Amino acid sequence: MPAPDLSAVTAALTSQRIETPSWAYGNSGTRFKVFAQPGVPRTPEEKLDDAARVHEHTGVAPVVALHIPWDRVPDYAALAAHARDVGVRVGTINANVFQDDDYKLGSVTHPEPAVRRKALDHLLECVDIMDATGSRDLKLWFADGTNYPGQDDLRSRQDRLAEALSAVYARLGPEQRMLLEYKLFEPAFYATDVPDWGTAYAHCLKLGPRARVVVDTGHHAPGTNIEFIVATLLREGRLGGFDFNSRFYADDDLMAGAADPFQLFRLMYEVVRGGGFGPQTAFMLDQCHNIEPKIPAIIRSVMNVQEATAKALLVDPAALAAAQTSGDVLGANAVLMDAYNTDVRPLLATVREGLGIDPDPMAAYARSGWAERITAERADGQQAGWGA
Ligand code: PSV
Ligand code: MN
């Protein structure tokens, strides 16, 4: 069987785009403690400055997702211009309807119309921001749900959700998309209003083709076969993108590819297999760096996604199909494992050389002096963090 065409693999890896989240550059923690780190950005502009370093050293991370109101500024066009000035661009706009006292019983699914209206207004404001920043994607995650059986009517909450989503969808421009994210639990513990891909998909299907599902890798029950979900959504044309991160227990938000690089490979294989490798899929990180230095952790995460992608691209489709159709169980498994077990670091070093950057992004960042510089320059002021 012919080996995969290495020049095509190299070209694909060179064209890959990974979006980093603004909030990963700020302070974060658990409900027990947020440990501040030296040099953490104090403004959305400084988060973009840090993101630009990740792009400088990886060559594949030129897009930065914002979270509103964490990244609230008076002038979003000016923020987008700042991004361009430092070599990145503003990407997905994340709405936040989960941090206000009014949302104790929900946001767009709240029993009171006034609270629902307030939440909807925020979602619509996020579309205005997309217009100013030139963003394509609006990402919606709802903390909405109930803690006790009988607390609210499950069906009515779905009706309220559908009403809000359709108002937002109607407001989108022709090139803009809505990405609906699901999460099994937390902060609601009895019933979450968008708990799984099926619920998200059902809403997207009713809305229209520019409503798509986001797969956050930390949002499933343990043992869930996430690649099956990816394959199914791609087959239906409804995969919008990923929030990559790693988990051991719940929504741990650890570095992508750290806990289970094999799972990341399996996901990327289904992306490649299903024709989802391209700009139509938003490859985002959604993670927090509570104890490790943030910029190097994000660089490492980007590299982990690249390694999983390279291995997925190295799967030999003809050999796999031949083994599958002849019922060669072990042979088919071996084709996947051969790709997974390939050391792709030399290949990625070549990709980086082709991009004109150092083949070792971690070492290049450490040498760059950026960490020392921001530690000195950002000694004063209020560091950004959750809620900032
Ligand atoms: C919710 O847990 C989530 O995954 C959503 O994407 C939020 O926007 C993000 O985390 C905030 O960190
Ligand atoms: Mn997420």
Short mmCIF file of C-alpha atoms and ligand atoms in Angstrom, two decimals:
data_model
loop_
_atom_site.label_atom_id
_atom_site.label_comp_id
_atom_site.label_asym_id
_atom_site.label_seq_id
_atom_site.Cartn_x
_atom_site.Cartn_y
_atom_site.Cartn_z
CA MET A 1 0.00 0.00 0.00
CA PRO A 2 1.31 3.50 -0.76
CA ALA A 3 2.54 5.42 2.25
CA PRO A 4 0.70 8.70 2.91
CA ASP A 5 2.05 11.52 0.75
CA LEU A 6 4.42 13.35 3.09
CA SER A 7 4.32 16.60 1.16
CA ALA A 8 0.51 16.67 1.47
CA VAL A 9 0.80 15.97 5.20
CA THR A 10 3.36 18.76 5.55
CA ALA A 11 1.12 21.18 3.64
CA ALA A 12 -1.87 20.26 5.80
CA LEU A 13 0.10 20.79 9.00
CA THR A 14 1.40 24.11 7.71
CA SER A 15 -2.14 25.28 7.01
CA GLN A 16 -3.55 24.21 10.38
CA ARG A 17 -5.06 26.96 12.56
CA ILE A 18 -5.49 26.59 16.31
CA GLU A 19 -7.40 29.25 18.26
CA THR A 20 -6.25 30.12 21.76
CA PRO A 21 -8.62 31.41 24.46
CA SER A 22 -8.04 34.85 25.96
CA TRP A 23 -8.98 33.56 29.40
CA ALA A 24 -6.16 31.02 29.42
CA TYR A 25 -3.70 33.93 29.66
CA GLY A 26 -5.36 35.33 32.78
CA ASN A 27 -5.34 34.02 36.33
CA SER A 28 -7.55 31.03 37.02
CA GLY A 29 -7.99 28.39 39.65
CA THR A 30 -10.48 26.15 41.30
CA ARG A 31 -13.28 27.06 43.69
CA PHE A 32 -10.68 26.55 46.42
CA LYS A 33 -7.98 28.98 45.32
CA VAL A 34 -6.76 31.12 42.46
CA PHE A 35 -2.96 31.33 42.50
CA ALA A 36 -1.79 34.57 40.89
CA GLN A 37 1.21 34.37 38.58
CA PRO A 38 3.76 37.08 37.79
CA GLY A 39 3.38 38.88 34.47
CA VAL A 40 -0.28 37.98 33.93
CA PRO A 41 -2.10 40.37 31.53
CA ARG A 42 -4.13 43.18 33.03
CA THR A 43 -6.15 44.03 29.92
CA PRO A 44 -7.62 42.31 26.87
CA GLU A 45 -4.86 43.99 24.83
CA GLU A 46 -2.18 42.37 26.98
CA LYS A 47 -3.86 38.98 26.57
CA LEU A 48 -3.59 39.49 22.81
CA ASP A 49 0.08 40.45 23.22
CA ASP A 50 0.69 37.11 24.96
CA ALA A 51 -1.32 35.21 22.37
CA ALA A 52 0.87 36.78 19.70
CA ARG A 53 3.90 35.15 21.37
CA VAL A 54 2.20 31.75 21.12
CA HIS A 55 1.64 32.36 17.42
CA GLU A 56 5.16 33.68 16.93
CA HIS A 57 6.66 30.46 18.28
CA THR A 58 4.19 27.92 16.86
CA GLY A 59 3.20 29.55 13.55
CA VAL A 60 -0.28 28.02 13.69
CA ALA A 61 -2.12 29.99 16.40
CA PRO A 62 -3.04 33.34 14.84
CA VAL A 63 -6.60 33.46 16.21
CA VAL A 64 -7.73 34.41 19.73
CA ALA A 65 -11.16 33.73 21.19
CA LEU A 66 -12.67 36.41 23.44
CA HIS A 67 -15.07 35.99 26.35
CA ILE A 68 -17.52 38.81 27.05
CA PRO A 69 -17.59 40.49 29.60
CA TRP A 70 -14.14 39.20 30.65
CA ASP A 71 -12.74 41.00 27.60
CA ARG A 72 -15.07 43.98 27.65
CA VAL A 73 -13.57 47.13 26.05
CA PRO A 74 -15.16 50.40 24.93
CA ASP A 75 -14.09 49.91 21.31
CA TYR A 76 -14.00 46.40 19.83
CA ALA A 77 -12.86 47.56 16.40
CA ALA A 78 -9.85 49.12 18.15
CA LEU A 79 -9.22 45.85 20.00
CA ALA A 80 -9.34 43.96 16.69
CA ALA A 81 -6.90 46.51 15.25
CA HIS A 82 -4.57 45.94 18.20
CA ALA A 83 -4.74 42.20 17.52
CA ARG A 84 -3.76 42.77 13.90
CA ASP A 85 -0.94 45.13 14.95
CA VAL A 86 0.62 42.41 17.10
CA GLY A 87 0.14 39.69 14.49
CA VAL A 88 -3.03 37.85 15.50
CA ARG A 89 -6.76 38.33 14.95
CA VAL A 90 -9.87 38.14 17.07
CA GLY A 91 -11.75 34.90 16.55
CA THR A 92 -14.72 33.37 18.28
CA ILE A 93 -16.80 35.51 20.59
CA ASN A 94 -17.91 33.62 23.70
CA ALA A 95 -21.03 34.86 25.43
CA ASN A 96 -21.22 34.76 29.21
CA VAL A 97 -24.65 34.47 30.80
CA PHE A 98 -23.54 32.62 33.88
CA GLN A 99 -21.87 35.11 36.23
CA ASP A 100 -24.63 37.49 37.16
CA ASP A 101 -26.81 37.19 40.26
CA ASP A 102 -29.89 37.31 38.04
CA TYR A 103 -28.91 33.97 36.52
CA LYS A 104 -29.25 31.88 39.66
CA LEU A 105 -32.16 29.95 38.16
CA GLY A 106 -30.95 30.17 34.58
CA SER A 107 -30.41 32.70 31.82
CA VAL A 108 -32.30 32.14 28.56
CA THR A 109 -34.27 29.33 30.25
CA HIS A 110 -35.06 31.31 33.41
CA PRO A 111 -38.72 31.17 34.45
CA GLU A 112 -38.96 35.01 34.50
CA PRO A 113 -39.25 36.76 31.12
CA ALA A 114 -37.24 39.79 32.33
CA VAL A 115 -34.18 37.66 33.08
CA ARG A 116 -34.53 35.86 29.76
CA ARG A 117 -34.67 39.23 28.00
CA LYS A 118 -31.52 40.39 29.78
CA ALA A 119 -29.66 37.22 28.75
CA LEU A 120 -30.88 37.51 25.17
CA ASP A 121 -29.75 41.14 25.04
CA HIS A 122 -26.26 40.01 26.03
CA LEU A 123 -26.22 37.37 23.31
CA LEU A 124 -27.31 39.96 20.75
CA GLU A 125 -24.64 42.35 22.03
CA CYS A 126 -22.11 39.59 21.34
CA VAL A 127 -23.21 39.57 17.70
CA ASP A 128 -22.68 43.34 17.58
CA ILE A 129 -19.18 42.70 18.89
CA MET A 130 -18.64 40.08 16.17
CA ASP A 131 -19.58 42.70 13.60
CA ALA A 132 -16.96 45.06 15.03
CA THR A 133 -14.21 42.46 15.31
CA GLY A 134 -14.99 40.65 12.05
CA SER A 135 -15.53 37.39 13.94
CA ARG A 136 -17.19 34.45 12.23
CA ASP A 137 -18.32 32.40 15.21
CA LEU A 138 -20.48 33.04 18.26
CA LYS A 139 -19.96 30.32 20.85
CA LEU A 140 -22.78 29.73 23.30
CA TRP A 141 -22.49 27.74 26.46
CA PHE A 142 -25.28 27.88 29.01
CA ALA A 143 -24.84 27.08 32.68
CA ASP A 144 -28.63 26.75 32.77
CA GLY A 145 -30.18 23.79 34.49
CA THR A 146 -31.85 22.66 37.70
CA ASN A 147 -30.58 21.05 40.88
CA TYR A 148 -33.73 19.29 42.04
CA PRO A 149 -36.44 17.20 40.39
CA GLY A 150 -39.54 19.34 39.97
CA GLN A 151 -37.61 22.61 40.38
CA ASP A 152 -38.72 23.75 36.93
CA ASP A 153 -40.42 22.24 33.93
CA LEU A 154 -37.82 20.54 31.73
CA ARG A 155 -39.84 20.92 28.54
CA SER A 156 -40.68 24.58 29.08
CA ARG A 157 -37.00 25.29 29.57
CA GLN A 158 -36.29 23.74 26.17
CA ASP A 159 -38.99 25.96 24.64
CA ARG A 160 -37.44 29.07 26.20
CA LEU A 161 -34.00 28.03 25.01
CA ALA A 162 -35.27 27.49 21.46
CA GLU A 163 -36.92 30.91 21.46
CA ALA A 164 -33.69 32.67 22.48
CA LEU A 165 -31.53 30.70 20.07
CA SER A 166 -33.80 31.49 17.17
CA ALA A 167 -33.72 35.24 18.00
CA VAL A 168 -29.91 35.14 18.03
CA TYR A 169 -29.71 33.05 14.87
CA ALA A 170 -31.97 35.54 13.07
CA ARG A 171 -29.57 38.35 14.04
CA LEU A 172 -26.47 36.65 12.57
CA GLY A 173 -24.95 37.98 9.37
CA PRO A 174 -24.74 35.70 6.32
CA GLU A 175 -21.12 34.71 7.07
CA GLN A 176 -21.60 34.30 10.80
CA ARG A 177 -22.25 31.06 12.63
CA MET A 178 -23.63 29.99 15.97
CA LEU A 179 -21.69 27.28 17.77
CA LEU A 180 -23.72 25.61 20.51
CA GLU A 181 -21.73 23.92 23.25
CA TYR A 182 -23.05 21.14 25.47
CA LYS A 183 -21.91 19.99 28.88
CA LEU A 184 -23.17 17.09 30.92
CA PHE A 185 -23.22 18.78 34.31
CA GLU A 186 -21.93 21.71 36.37
CA PRO A 187 -23.04 24.07 37.69
CA ALA A 188 -26.43 22.37 37.53
CA PHE A 189 -26.40 18.88 38.98
CA TYR A 190 -29.84 17.39 38.36
CA ALA A 191 -30.62 18.50 34.80
CA THR A 192 -28.62 20.66 32.43
CA ASP A 193 -30.54 22.34 29.62
CA VAL A 194 -27.94 21.54 26.96
CA PRO A 195 -26.36 18.41 28.45
CA ASP A 196 -25.29 16.49 25.37
CA TRP A 197 -24.57 16.60 21.65
CA GLY A 198 -28.02 15.25 20.81
CA THR A 199 -29.79 18.18 22.47
CA ALA A 200 -27.39 20.66 20.88
CA TYR A 201 -27.84 18.99 17.50
CA ALA A 202 -31.65 19.00 17.76
CA HIS A 203 -31.62 22.77 18.40
CA CYS A 204 -29.10 23.40 15.61
CA LEU A 205 -31.12 21.35 13.15
CA LYS A 206 -34.20 23.52 13.76
CA LEU A 207 -32.21 26.75 13.51
CA GLY A 208 -30.48 26.26 10.18
CA PRO A 209 -27.18 25.31 8.56
CA ARG A 210 -25.07 27.96 10.28
CA ALA A 211 -25.90 26.56 13.70
CA ARG A 212 -23.37 23.93 14.64
CA VAL A 213 -22.31 21.90 17.64
CA VAL A 214 -19.10 22.48 19.60
CA VAL A 215 -17.42 19.50 21.21
CA ASP A 216 -15.60 20.45 24.41
CA THR A 217 -13.52 17.39 25.22
CA GLY A 218 -14.04 17.90 28.97
CA HIS A 219 -17.83 17.87 28.85
CA HIS A 220 -18.72 14.19 28.74
CA ALA A 221 -19.31 11.35 31.15
CA PRO A 222 -16.18 9.28 31.78
CA GLY A 223 -15.76 6.62 29.13
CA THR A 224 -17.78 8.44 26.46
CA ASN A 225 -16.56 7.65 22.95
CA ILE A 226 -16.10 11.26 21.86
CA GLU A 227 -14.75 10.35 18.43
CA PHE A 228 -18.06 8.67 17.65
CA ILE A 229 -19.79 11.98 18.36
CA VAL A 230 -17.29 13.76 16.09
CA ALA A 231 -17.86 11.25 13.29
CA THR A 232 -21.63 11.58 13.61
CA LEU A 233 -21.67 15.38 13.68
CA LEU A 234 -19.37 15.53 10.66
CA ARG A 235 -21.56 13.05 8.82
CA GLU A 236 -24.52 15.36 9.47
CA GLY A 237 -22.56 18.49 8.51
CA ARG A 238 -23.00 19.96 11.99
CA LEU A 239 -19.59 19.92 13.62
CA GLY A 240 -18.70 23.55 14.35
CA GLY A 241 -15.50 23.04 16.25
CA PHE A 242 -13.73 21.90 19.37
CA ASP A 243 -12.89 23.23 22.77
CA PHE A 244 -9.80 21.13 23.41
CA ASN A 245 -8.60 20.40 26.93
CA SER A 246 -7.73 17.37 29.04
CA ARG A 247 -9.57 15.80 31.91
CA PHE A 248 -8.98 13.09 34.44
CA TYR A 249 -12.19 13.49 36.41
CA ALA A 250 -14.64 16.22 35.40
CA ASP A 251 -14.23 19.44 33.43
CA ASP A 252 -10.61 19.69 34.54
CA ASP A 253 -9.50 22.10 31.77
CA LEU A 254 -5.94 20.76 31.77
CA MET A 255 -3.65 21.13 28.76
CA ALA A 256 -5.01 19.52 25.58
CA GLY A 257 -3.32 16.20 24.89
CA ALA A 258 -1.80 15.97 28.36
CA ALA A 259 -4.08 13.40 29.97
CA ASP A 260 -4.96 11.30 26.94
CA PRO A 261 -3.00 12.00 23.75
CA PHE A 262 -4.43 8.81 22.24
CA GLN A 263 -7.96 10.20 22.54
CA LEU A 264 -6.85 13.44 20.87
CA PHE A 265 -5.40 11.37 18.02
CA ARG A 266 -8.64 9.40 17.66
CA LEU A 267 -10.64 12.64 17.50
CA MET A 268 -8.31 14.12 14.91
CA TYR A 269 -8.44 10.92 12.88
CA GLU A 270 -12.25 11.20 12.67
CA VAL A 271 -11.89 14.86 11.70
CA VAL A 272 -9.54 13.95 8.86
CA ARG A 273 -11.61 10.91 7.87
CA GLY A 274 -14.83 12.94 7.88
CA GLY A 275 -13.51 15.82 5.80
CA GLY A 276 -13.53 18.21 8.76
CA PHE A 277 -9.90 19.25 8.58
CA GLY A 278 -10.08 22.85 7.38
CA PRO A 279 -11.27 26.31 8.32
CA GLN A 280 -14.89 25.12 8.57
CA THR A 281 -13.93 23.50 11.87
CA ALA A 282 -12.81 25.80 14.68
CA PHE A 283 -9.96 24.09 16.53
CA MET A 284 -10.05 26.00 19.80
CA LEU A 285 -8.40 25.45 23.13
CA ASP A 286 -10.54 25.99 26.24
CA GLN A 287 -8.33 25.49 29.22
CA CYS A 288 -6.92 27.09 32.32
CA HIS A 289 -3.38 27.04 33.65
CA ASN A 290 -3.76 27.16 37.38
CA ILE A 291 -0.32 26.00 38.52
CA GLU A 292 1.86 25.95 35.40
CA PRO A 293 3.22 29.02 33.56
CA LYS A 294 0.53 30.04 31.13
CA ILE A 295 2.21 30.97 27.85
CA PRO A 296 4.48 27.88 27.73
CA ALA A 297 1.48 25.72 28.68
CA ILE A 298 -0.49 27.11 25.76
CA ILE A 299 2.47 26.58 23.42
CA ARG A 300 2.73 22.98 24.67
CA SER A 301 -1.02 22.49 24.11
CA VAL A 302 -0.80 23.79 20.54
CA MET A 303 2.10 21.40 19.93
CA ASN A 304 0.08 18.51 21.39
CA VAL A 305 -2.78 19.25 19.00
CA GLN A 306 -0.29 19.43 16.13
CA GLU A 307 1.21 16.07 17.07
CA ALA A 308 -2.20 14.40 17.24
CA THR A 309 -3.07 15.95 13.88
CA ALA A 310 0.18 14.81 12.27
CA LYS A 311 -0.42 11.24 13.45
CA ALA A 312 -4.02 11.35 12.19
CA LEU A 313 -2.81 12.56 8.80
CA LEU A 314 -0.31 9.68 8.68
CA VAL A 315 -3.00 6.99 8.87
CA ASP A 316 -2.86 5.10 5.58
CA PRO A 317 -6.48 5.16 4.36
CA ALA A 318 -6.01 2.52 1.66
CA ALA A 319 -4.35 0.05 4.03
CA LEU A 320 -7.02 0.72 6.63
CA ALA A 321 -9.88 0.22 4.17
CA ALA A 322 -8.33 -3.00 2.84
CA ALA A 323 -7.97 -4.42 6.35
CA GLN A 324 -11.47 -3.32 7.32
CA THR A 325 -13.19 -4.77 4.26
CA SER A 326 -11.38 -8.08 4.58
CA GLY A 327 -12.37 -8.32 8.24
CA ASP A 328 -8.76 -8.14 9.37
CA VAL A 329 -9.44 -6.85 12.87
CA LEU A 330 -5.85 -6.83 14.06
CA GLY A 331 -4.50 -5.54 10.77
CA ALA A 332 -6.92 -2.59 10.79
CA ASN A 333 -6.07 -1.77 14.38
CA ALA A 334 -2.36 -2.00 13.50
CA VAL A 335 -2.75 0.60 10.73
CA LEU A 336 -4.12 3.09 13.25
CA MET A 337 -1.55 2.19 15.89
CA ASP A 338 1.35 2.44 13.42
CA ALA A 339 0.33 6.03 12.73
CA TYR A 340 -0.20 6.80 16.40
CA ASN A 341 3.16 5.33 17.37
CA THR A 342 5.08 7.34 14.77
CA ASP A 343 7.41 9.93 16.24
CA VAL A 344 6.10 13.01 14.40
CA ARG A 345 8.38 15.50 16.12
CA PRO A 346 10.94 15.55 13.26
CA LEU A 347 8.08 16.10 10.77
CA LEU A 348 6.75 19.02 12.81
CA ALA A 349 10.25 20.45 13.12
CA THR A 350 10.37 20.48 9.32
CA VAL A 351 6.95 22.16 9.18
CA ARG A 352 8.24 24.85 11.56
CA GLU A 353 11.39 25.38 9.55
CA GLY A 354 9.17 25.83 6.50
CA LEU A 355 7.26 28.50 8.43
CA GLY A 356 10.54 30.22 9.24
CA ILE A 357 10.33 29.60 12.98
CA ASP A 358 12.45 27.73 15.48
CA PRO A 359 11.80 23.96 15.36
CA ASP A 360 11.61 23.95 19.18
CA PRO A 361 8.87 26.44 20.21
CA MET A 362 9.27 25.81 23.96
CA ALA A 363 13.00 26.57 23.90
CA ALA A 364 12.52 29.55 21.59
CA TYR A 365 9.94 31.07 23.94
CA ALA A 366 12.16 30.46 26.99
CA ARG A 367 15.04 32.22 25.21
CA SER A 368 12.89 35.11 23.99
CA GLY A 369 12.92 37.03 27.28
CA TRP A 370 9.15 37.66 27.08
CA ALA A 371 8.45 36.09 30.48
CA GLU A 372 11.05 38.31 32.15
CA ARG A 373 9.77 41.36 30.30
CA ILE A 374 6.10 40.96 31.27
CA THR A 375 7.05 40.13 34.85
CA ALA A 376 8.84 43.48 35.06
CA GLU A 377 6.40 45.55 33.01
CA ARG A 378 3.17 44.21 34.54
CA ALA A 379 4.17 44.44 38.17
CA ASP A 380 1.42 46.94 38.97
CA GLY A 381 -2.28 46.98 38.36
CA GLN A 382 -5.10 44.47 38.48
CA GLN A 383 -4.34 41.14 36.83
CA ALA A 384 -7.02 39.67 34.60
CA GLY A 385 -8.84 36.62 35.82
CA TRP A 386 -12.25 35.06 35.86
CA GLY A 387 -14.83 37.79 36.12
CA ALA A 388 -12.31 40.49 35.16
C1 PSV B 1 -17.90 25.82 30.23
O1 PSV B 1 -17.39 24.89 31.14
C2 PSV B 1 -16.88 26.21 29.17
O2 PSV B 1 -16.34 25.05 28.59
C3 PSV B 1 -17.47 27.12 28.15
O3 PSV B 1 -16.82 26.97 26.90
C4 PSV B 1 -17.16 28.45 28.73
O4 PSV B 1 -17.30 29.51 27.87
C5 PSV B 1 -15.74 28.21 29.18
O5 PSV B 1 -15.80 26.90 29.74
C6 PSV B 1 -15.23 29.18 30.16
O6 PSV B 1 -14.01 28.75 30.69
MN MN B 2 -15.75 25.01 26.55
#
